[in-house]
Short mmCIF file of C-alpha atoms and ligand atoms in Angstrom, two decimals:
data_model
loop_
_atom_site.label_atom_id
_atom_site.label_comp_id
_atom_site.label_asym_id
_atom_site.label_seq_id
_atom_site.Cartn_x
_atom_site.Cartn_y
_atom_site.Cartn_z
CA MET A 1 -7.14 13.08 25.29
CA LYS A 2 -8.93 11.93 22.49
CA ILE A 3 -6.84 10.55 19.65
CA MET A 4 -7.80 9.27 16.47
CA PRO A 5 -6.87 6.12 14.56
CA ASN A 6 -5.72 8.79 11.94
CA ARG A 7 -5.88 12.15 10.43
CA MET A 8 -5.37 13.77 7.79
CA ASP A 9 -5.90 17.03 8.28
CA ARG A 10 -2.90 17.44 10.17
CA GLY A 11 -1.09 16.74 7.12
CA PHE A 12 -2.76 19.44 4.79
CA TYR A 13 -2.02 22.08 7.33
CA LYS A 14 1.40 21.27 7.69
CA TYR A 15 1.76 22.27 3.72
CA GLN A 16 -1.65 24.40 3.05
CA LYS A 17 -0.50 27.36 1.11
CA GLU A 18 1.88 25.68 -1.13
CA PHE A 19 -1.64 22.87 -1.65
CA GLU A 20 -3.90 25.36 -1.76
CA GLN A 21 -1.61 27.46 -4.06
CA LYS A 22 -1.14 24.90 -6.81
CA ALA A 23 -5.78 23.63 -6.43
CA LEU A 24 -5.61 27.32 -7.61
CA ASP A 25 -2.99 26.89 -10.26
CA VAL A 26 -5.44 23.97 -12.44
CA LEU A 27 -8.30 25.16 -11.99
CA ARG A 28 -7.74 28.08 -13.55
CA SER A 29 -5.83 26.44 -16.15
CA GLY A 30 -8.99 25.26 -17.87
CA TRP A 31 -7.49 21.81 -18.23
CA TYR A 32 -8.67 19.18 -15.33
CA VAL A 33 -7.81 15.99 -17.69
CA LEU A 34 -4.17 13.73 -18.80
CA GLY A 35 -2.04 17.31 -19.01
CA ASN A 36 1.22 18.89 -17.80
CA GLU A 37 0.29 18.28 -14.48
CA VAL A 38 -0.39 13.93 -14.71
CA SER A 39 2.93 14.04 -17.46
CA SER A 40 4.99 16.30 -14.76
CA PHE A 41 4.13 14.03 -11.96
CA GLU A 42 4.44 10.74 -13.72
CA ASP A 43 8.25 11.68 -14.38
CA GLU A 44 9.48 13.16 -10.63
CA PHE A 45 7.43 10.50 -9.29
CA ALA A 46 9.54 7.77 -11.95
CA LYS A 47 12.17 9.36 -10.66
CA TYR A 48 11.68 9.34 -6.94
CA VAL A 49 11.12 5.88 -6.85
CA GLY A 50 13.60 4.78 -9.46
CA THR A 51 11.77 3.87 -12.75
CA LYS A 52 12.42 4.76 -15.86
CA TYR A 53 8.41 4.88 -16.52
CA SER A 54 5.32 5.38 -14.62
CA VAL A 55 1.64 6.14 -15.12
CA GLY A 56 -0.49 8.17 -13.40
CA LEU A 57 -4.35 5.73 -12.90
CA ALA A 58 -7.40 6.32 -10.76
CA SER A 59 -6.83 4.21 -7.91
CA GLY A 60 -4.36 1.25 -6.67
CA LEU A 61 -6.87 -1.57 -7.17
CA ASP A 62 -6.61 -0.14 -11.30
CA ALA A 63 -3.54 -0.63 -11.30
CA LEU A 64 -3.49 -3.76 -9.59
CA TRP A 65 -6.20 -5.33 -12.15
CA LEU A 66 -4.50 -3.78 -14.73
CA ALA A 67 -1.23 -5.03 -14.42
CA PHE A 68 -2.29 -8.79 -14.31
CA ARG A 69 -4.56 -7.84 -17.09
CA ILE A 70 -1.35 -6.32 -19.45
CA LEU A 71 1.02 -9.36 -18.50
CA GLY A 72 -1.89 -11.79 -19.91
CA ILE A 73 -2.49 -13.39 -16.74
CA GLY A 74 -6.28 -13.99 -16.45
CA LYS A 75 -8.86 -17.64 -16.44
CA GLY A 76 -7.22 -20.08 -15.12
CA ASP A 77 -4.34 -18.79 -14.35
CA GLU A 78 -2.72 -18.80 -10.91
CA VAL A 79 -1.29 -15.94 -8.72
CA LEU A 80 0.30 -16.52 -5.34
CA VAL A 81 -0.60 -13.56 -2.73
CA GLN A 82 0.09 -13.57 0.55
CA GLY A 83 -3.10 -14.32 2.73
CA ASN A 84 -3.52 -11.45 5.13
CA ALA A 85 -3.14 -8.92 2.54
CA TYR A 86 -5.66 -6.40 1.54
CA ILE A 87 -8.95 -7.72 -0.32
CA ALA A 88 -7.36 -4.95 -3.29
CA CYS A 89 -5.09 -6.99 -3.48
CA VAL A 90 -6.82 -9.94 -3.90
CA MET A 91 -9.59 -8.70 -6.55
CA GLY A 92 -6.78 -7.14 -8.91
CA ILE A 93 -5.92 -10.60 -9.41
CA THR A 94 -9.66 -11.82 -9.55
CA ILE A 95 -11.35 -9.42 -11.66
CA ASN A 96 -9.03 -10.62 -14.86
CA GLY A 97 -10.66 -14.12 -14.03
CA ALA A 98 -7.43 -15.38 -12.16
CA THR A 99 -7.11 -17.16 -8.72
CA PRO A 100 -5.08 -16.60 -5.73
CA ILE A 101 -3.63 -19.29 -4.11
CA PHE A 102 -2.36 -18.24 -0.65
CA VAL A 103 0.28 -18.16 1.13
CA GLU A 104 0.76 -18.08 4.61
CA PRO A 105 2.67 -14.61 6.11
CA ASN A 106 6.50 -14.80 7.67
CA GLU A 107 6.80 -12.85 11.25
CA HIS A 108 6.95 -10.17 9.89
CA PHE A 109 3.98 -9.27 8.36
CA GLY A 110 5.37 -10.22 4.77
CA ILE A 111 4.92 -13.65 2.41
CA ASP A 112 6.74 -16.10 3.13
CA ALA A 113 9.29 -16.71 0.72
CA ASP A 114 10.10 -20.58 2.21
CA LYS A 115 6.21 -21.08 1.75
CA LEU A 116 6.14 -19.64 -1.80
CA GLU A 117 7.45 -22.99 -4.12
CA GLU A 118 5.88 -25.61 -2.25
CA LYS A 119 3.15 -24.22 -3.82
CA ILE A 120 4.05 -23.21 -7.55
CA THR A 121 2.03 -25.76 -10.27
CA ASP A 122 1.96 -25.58 -13.85
CA LYS A 123 -0.80 -22.57 -13.53
CA THR A 124 1.47 -20.70 -11.20
CA LYS A 125 2.55 -17.28 -13.30
CA ALA A 126 2.84 -14.98 -10.92
CA ILE A 127 4.18 -13.60 -7.94
CA LEU A 128 2.14 -10.68 -5.93
CA VAL A 129 4.13 -9.20 -2.99
CA VAL A 130 2.13 -6.92 -0.96
CA HIS A 131 4.49 -4.57 1.17
CA LEU A 132 2.18 -3.97 4.21
CA TYR A 133 1.85 -1.13 6.24
CA GLY A 134 5.16 -0.03 5.18
CA MET A 135 7.76 -2.75 5.32
CA ALA A 136 9.52 -4.04 2.26
CA SER A 137 9.59 -7.37 2.19
CA ASN A 138 12.53 -9.35 1.51
CA MET A 139 13.20 -9.12 -2.30
CA GLU A 140 16.10 -11.72 -2.93
CA LYS A 141 14.65 -14.70 -2.39
CA ILE A 142 11.32 -13.99 -3.94
CA VAL A 143 13.01 -12.14 -7.10
CA SER A 144 14.93 -15.59 -7.56
CA ILE A 145 12.03 -17.68 -7.36
CA CYS A 146 10.64 -15.79 -9.97
CA LYS A 147 13.35 -16.06 -12.18
CA ARG A 148 13.78 -19.74 -11.92
CA HIS A 149 10.25 -20.18 -12.41
CA ASN A 150 9.53 -18.08 -14.73
CA LEU A 151 6.47 -16.29 -13.14
CA LYS A 152 6.18 -12.76 -13.48
CA LEU A 153 6.86 -10.19 -10.00
CA VAL A 154 3.99 -7.43 -9.33
CA GLU A 155 4.56 -6.02 -6.55
CA ASP A 156 1.26 -4.10 -4.06
CA CYS A 157 3.43 -0.52 -2.84
CA ALA A 158 -0.20 0.70 -1.89
CA GLN A 159 1.79 0.67 1.48
CA SER A 160 5.50 1.42 1.19
CA HIS A 161 5.55 4.50 -1.01
CA GLY A 162 9.37 5.20 -0.36
CA ALA A 163 10.56 2.00 1.48
CA CYS A 164 13.51 0.17 0.19
CA TYR A 165 14.73 -3.32 0.63
CA ASN A 166 18.90 -3.63 0.48
CA GLY A 167 18.54 0.42 -0.74
CA LYS A 168 15.98 0.32 -3.42
CA MET A 169 12.76 0.96 -3.71
CA THR A 170 9.79 -0.96 -3.52
CA GLY A 171 8.31 -1.33 -6.99
CA THR A 172 11.69 -1.53 -8.53
CA PHE A 173 12.39 -5.81 -8.53
CA GLY A 174 9.69 -6.82 -10.46
CA ASP A 175 7.81 -6.81 -13.77
CA ILE A 176 5.43 -3.51 -12.65
CA GLY A 177 5.24 -1.92 -8.90
CA CYS A 178 1.46 -0.79 -8.22
CA PHE A 179 0.54 2.22 -5.75
CA SER A 180 -2.45 3.98 -4.39
CA PHE A 181 -2.95 7.52 -3.54
CA TYR A 182 -5.84 6.70 -1.46
CA PRO A 183 -5.76 10.23 0.90
CA SER A 184 -4.57 7.79 4.31
CA LYS A 185 -1.56 6.41 1.59
CA ASN A 186 2.09 8.00 2.81
CA LEU A 187 1.44 9.91 -0.42
CA GLY A 188 -1.98 10.60 -0.15
CA ALA A 189 -4.02 12.76 -2.55
CA PHE A 190 -7.32 14.59 -1.76
CA GLY A 191 -9.02 11.57 -3.78
CA ASP A 192 -8.82 8.99 -5.37
CA GLY A 193 -5.97 7.82 -7.28
CA GLY A 194 -2.96 5.47 -8.49
CA ALA A 195 0.15 4.82 -10.63
CA ILE A 196 2.31 2.29 -12.19
CA VAL A 197 6.47 2.35 -12.48
CA THR A 198 7.82 -0.28 -14.67
CA ASN A 199 10.94 -0.01 -17.24
CA ASN A 200 9.34 -2.30 -19.65
CA GLU A 201 8.54 0.63 -22.00
CA GLU A 202 5.90 -1.73 -23.68
CA ILE A 203 4.41 -2.28 -20.89
CA ALA A 204 4.15 2.03 -20.19
CA LYS A 205 2.67 2.03 -23.16
CA ASP A 206 0.24 -0.50 -22.94
CA PHE A 207 -1.18 1.25 -19.61
CA LYS A 208 -1.52 4.41 -21.40
CA ILE A 209 -3.84 2.75 -23.64
CA TYR A 210 -6.10 0.74 -21.44
CA ARG A 211 -6.57 3.74 -19.29
CA ASN A 212 -8.28 5.42 -21.68
CA TYR A 213 -10.57 3.66 -22.98
CA GLY A 214 -7.75 1.16 -24.54
CA SER A 215 -7.35 4.34 -27.25
CA GLU A 216 -3.50 5.26 -28.34
CA LYS A 217 -5.14 8.14 -30.59
CA ARG A 218 -8.11 9.41 -30.05
CA TYR A 219 -11.26 7.47 -30.90
CA TYR A 220 -8.96 4.44 -32.46
CA ASN A 221 -9.57 2.06 -30.21
CA LYS A 222 -7.19 -0.65 -29.97
CA VAL A 223 -8.05 -2.43 -27.09
CA VAL A 224 -11.09 -2.82 -24.47
CA GLY A 225 -9.62 -0.83 -22.02
CA THR A 226 -11.21 1.08 -19.43
CA ASN A 227 -11.35 4.33 -17.74
CA SER A 228 -8.60 5.48 -15.23
CA ARG A 229 -7.19 8.11 -15.17
CA LEU A 230 -5.36 10.55 -12.88
CA ASP A 231 -6.96 13.73 -12.55
CA GLU A 232 -5.40 17.41 -12.88
CA ILE A 233 -5.88 18.53 -9.87
CA GLN A 234 -5.15 15.18 -7.85
CA ALA A 235 -1.41 14.88 -9.67
CA GLY A 236 -0.88 18.74 -9.00
CA LEU A 237 -1.68 18.58 -5.63
CA LEU A 238 0.86 14.41 -5.50
CA ARG A 239 3.19 16.70 -6.41
CA VAL A 240 3.74 19.18 -3.37
CA ARG A 241 3.15 15.95 -0.97
CA LEU A 242 5.88 13.88 -3.60
CA ASN A 243 8.04 16.82 -2.54
CA HIS A 244 7.62 16.81 0.94
CA LEU A 245 7.46 12.87 1.38
CA ASP A 246 10.97 11.51 2.49
CA GLU A 247 10.38 14.66 5.29
CA LEU A 248 6.78 12.71 5.93
CA ASN A 249 8.13 9.73 5.89
CA GLU A 250 11.25 10.66 8.84
CA GLU A 251 8.21 12.20 10.53
CA ARG A 252 6.63 8.84 10.97
CA LYS A 253 9.70 6.79 11.90
CA GLN A 254 10.40 8.66 14.91
CA ILE A 255 6.94 8.09 15.97
CA ALA A 256 7.47 4.37 15.29
CA ASP A 257 11.16 4.82 16.68
CA ARG A 258 9.54 6.42 20.47
CA TYR A 259 6.73 3.10 20.42
CA THR A 260 9.09 0.87 19.33
CA LYS A 261 11.68 2.14 21.90
CA GLU A 262 9.15 3.41 25.31
CA ILE A 263 6.26 0.45 24.58
CA LYS A 264 7.31 -2.15 27.42
CA ASN A 265 4.07 -4.75 28.12
CA PRO A 266 5.21 -8.28 28.31
CA LYS A 267 0.94 -8.74 26.81
CA ILE A 268 1.78 -6.09 23.55
CA LEU A 269 4.50 -7.37 20.85
CA LEU A 270 5.69 -4.77 18.71
CA PRO A 271 6.74 -5.29 15.13
CA ALA A 272 9.95 -5.60 13.75
CA LEU A 273 12.45 -5.44 10.76
CA GLU A 274 13.52 -7.70 8.42
CA ASN A 275 16.85 -7.51 7.51
CA ASN A 276 18.32 -4.53 5.13
CA THR A 277 15.04 -3.66 4.85
CA THR A 278 13.05 -0.14 6.14
CA CYS A 279 9.48 1.02 6.60
CA VAL A 280 8.13 4.07 6.36
CA TRP A 281 5.34 3.57 8.85
CA HIS A 282 2.26 3.26 7.02
CA GLN A 283 0.58 1.24 10.13
CA TYR A 284 2.27 1.06 13.48
CA VAL A 285 1.34 -2.92 14.49
CA ILE A 286 0.95 -4.39 17.03
CA ARG A 287 0.10 -7.69 18.51
CA CYS A 288 -2.31 -8.63 21.35
CA GLU A 289 -3.21 -11.98 22.61
CA GLU A 290 -5.81 -10.15 24.39
CA ARG A 291 -6.62 -7.71 21.62
CA ASP A 292 -10.00 -6.99 21.52
CA ARG A 293 -10.29 -6.51 25.37
CA LEU A 294 -7.37 -3.78 24.53
CA ILE A 295 -8.92 -2.40 21.88
CA GLU A 296 -12.24 -1.73 24.90
CA TYR A 297 -9.65 -0.52 27.43
CA LEU A 298 -8.16 1.73 24.90
CA ASN A 299 -11.57 3.30 23.69
CA ASN A 300 -12.46 4.17 27.25
CA LYS A 301 -9.31 6.23 26.98
CA GLU A 302 -10.57 7.78 24.21
CA ILE A 303 -7.75 6.23 21.46
CA GLY A 304 -8.53 4.94 18.55
CA THR A 305 -7.49 2.19 16.23
CA ILE A 306 -8.27 -0.15 13.44
CA ILE A 307 -7.82 -3.99 13.13
CA HIS A 308 -5.67 -4.51 9.32
CA TYR A 309 -7.91 -6.27 8.95
CA PRO A 310 -10.24 -7.94 10.96
CA ILE A 311 -10.94 -11.08 8.05
CA PRO A 312 -8.26 -12.80 5.98
CA PRO A 313 -9.92 -12.23 2.20
CA HIS A 314 -9.90 -16.17 2.10
CA LEU A 315 -13.02 -15.58 4.73
CA SER A 316 -14.08 -12.81 3.38
CA GLU A 317 -17.88 -13.91 1.63
CA ALA A 318 -16.80 -12.24 -1.50
CA TYR A 319 -14.40 -15.43 -1.65
CA SER A 320 -16.51 -18.16 -0.47
CA TYR A 321 -16.98 -18.79 -4.03
CA LEU A 322 -13.05 -20.03 -3.73
CA GLY A 323 -14.44 -23.07 -1.45
CA ILE A 324 -11.15 -21.92 1.59
CA LYS A 325 -11.74 -23.59 5.02
CA GLU A 326 -11.91 -21.16 7.88
CA GLY A 327 -8.23 -23.18 9.88
CA SER A 328 -6.40 -23.74 6.37
CA LEU A 329 -3.98 -20.72 6.57
CA PRO A 330 -3.95 -20.68 10.65
CA ILE A 331 -0.58 -17.72 10.66
CA THR A 332 -3.11 -15.38 8.12
CA GLU A 333 -6.18 -16.19 10.24
CA HIS A 334 -4.40 -15.79 14.31
CA LEU A 335 -2.80 -12.71 13.06
CA ALA A 336 -6.31 -11.28 12.16
CA LYS A 337 -7.11 -12.64 15.59
CA THR A 338 -4.46 -10.25 17.05
CA VAL A 339 -3.14 -7.36 14.64
CA LEU A 340 -4.06 -4.35 15.91
CA SER A 341 -2.50 -0.79 14.28
CA ILE A 342 -2.27 2.54 17.20
CA PRO A 343 -2.21 5.73 16.13
CA MET A 344 0.26 6.65 13.38
CA TYR A 345 -0.18 10.06 11.87
CA ASN A 346 1.76 13.18 10.43
CA GLY A 347 1.42 15.80 12.60
CA MET A 348 0.69 13.70 15.51
CA THR A 349 1.67 15.65 18.83
CA LYS A 350 4.27 14.68 21.21
CA GLU A 351 1.34 14.68 24.17
CA GLU A 352 -0.67 12.74 22.01
CA GLN A 353 2.73 10.35 21.35
CA ASP A 354 3.17 10.62 25.17
CA TYR A 355 -0.36 9.26 26.35
CA VAL A 356 -0.66 7.04 23.58
CA ILE A 357 2.50 5.00 25.34
CA SER A 358 1.78 5.44 28.59
CA ALA A 359 -2.06 3.94 27.82
CA LEU A 360 -0.67 0.97 25.76
CA ASN A 361 2.19 0.56 28.99
CA ASN A 362 -0.82 0.71 31.75
CA PHE A 363 -2.67 -2.11 29.65
C1 PLP B 1 -5.16 0.79 -0.52
C2 PLP B 1 -4.77 -0.18 -1.06
C3 PLP B 1 -5.27 -0.34 -2.38
C4 PLP B 1 -6.28 -0.68 -2.74
O1 PLP B 1 -5.65 1.04 -3.63
P1 PLP B 1 -6.88 2.27 -4.10
O2 PLP B 1 -6.16 3.44 -4.69
O3 PLP B 1 -7.91 2.47 -3.12
O4 PLP B 1 -7.87 1.35 -4.95
C5 PLP B 1 -4.47 -2.21 -2.63
N1 PLP B 1 -3.62 -2.75 -1.97
C6 PLP B 1 -3.37 -2.63 -0.53
C7 PLP B 1 -2.70 -2.65 0.18
C8 PLP B 1 -3.86 -0.95 0.05
O5 PLP B 1 -3.33 -0.90 1.10
#
């Protein structure tokens, strides 16, 4: 049996009729950028997450870099971020000229709140929390540290649509929550897309200005903005998927619950949730000291896997200019050598799950 690490086709066919009808409706409407679909999606998404405002954008990276731009964070400023973040999180900081300060993650792949304060200097302006793999971070300590030190709080929810801490959704704890709708995300579009959520009216207004060349009124440009508009067709298709997001997340949870219950191998460490958090299982990430041998073994059984991520940002060529040496973030670096994402996608059959579980148990 051949099993891919992820597949988007099953998630499409599950609601094929609805997606196709919506695509046709938008094509026939004659209106393709910033129209009813985008504003309706923004209203529905804000309501889903539990914030006053949402603004649709062209990608998750745009959500991140515009967030720091709008918060006024740039050259000479420092932003704390976990070492095991995705590279886009770091680019969201550095595109503005600000400096990322890496903090080691905890046992749950989230930023270690107990290691934040030792990194705060008078240049620190913000904390970027990444709810990695779909796991909500423990926000209580982080929010109080931000208050105590007067720091902005940005959440990267590109992998955590619908995940909660203490019953409150990720994206609602800080100044701005940033989302990506890249096709593989839990709430995926059929191309690129992104959004922010916020309770701050001024911030929401600024995103609407920045995403459209810095203009509030057409051809009257207040700031040097960008082109980061969510397409009508993507917004329409996202509205369809958003209607089903809870059941899609529930389906992933059932697969994850089976993995957690049935994978039994002393060589394999399973992911564990922190108290009061939920996970939407964007990835199911195991750890294995013999990871590279495990990948080869699974490959021979035609089970595909992905490493999220093999090179931590501080060791990537792009960030060699930061001059951070190998060995300076041992927990992060060890994770990069041992993590492995096993197959996890909507529409994964029982037989496919059985096959993955038994392969892992026989390793
Ligand atoms: C996907 C992702 C992004 C970037 O989103 P794009 O829409 O691809 O620009 C940022 N952060 C995290 C954690 C992601 O998973």
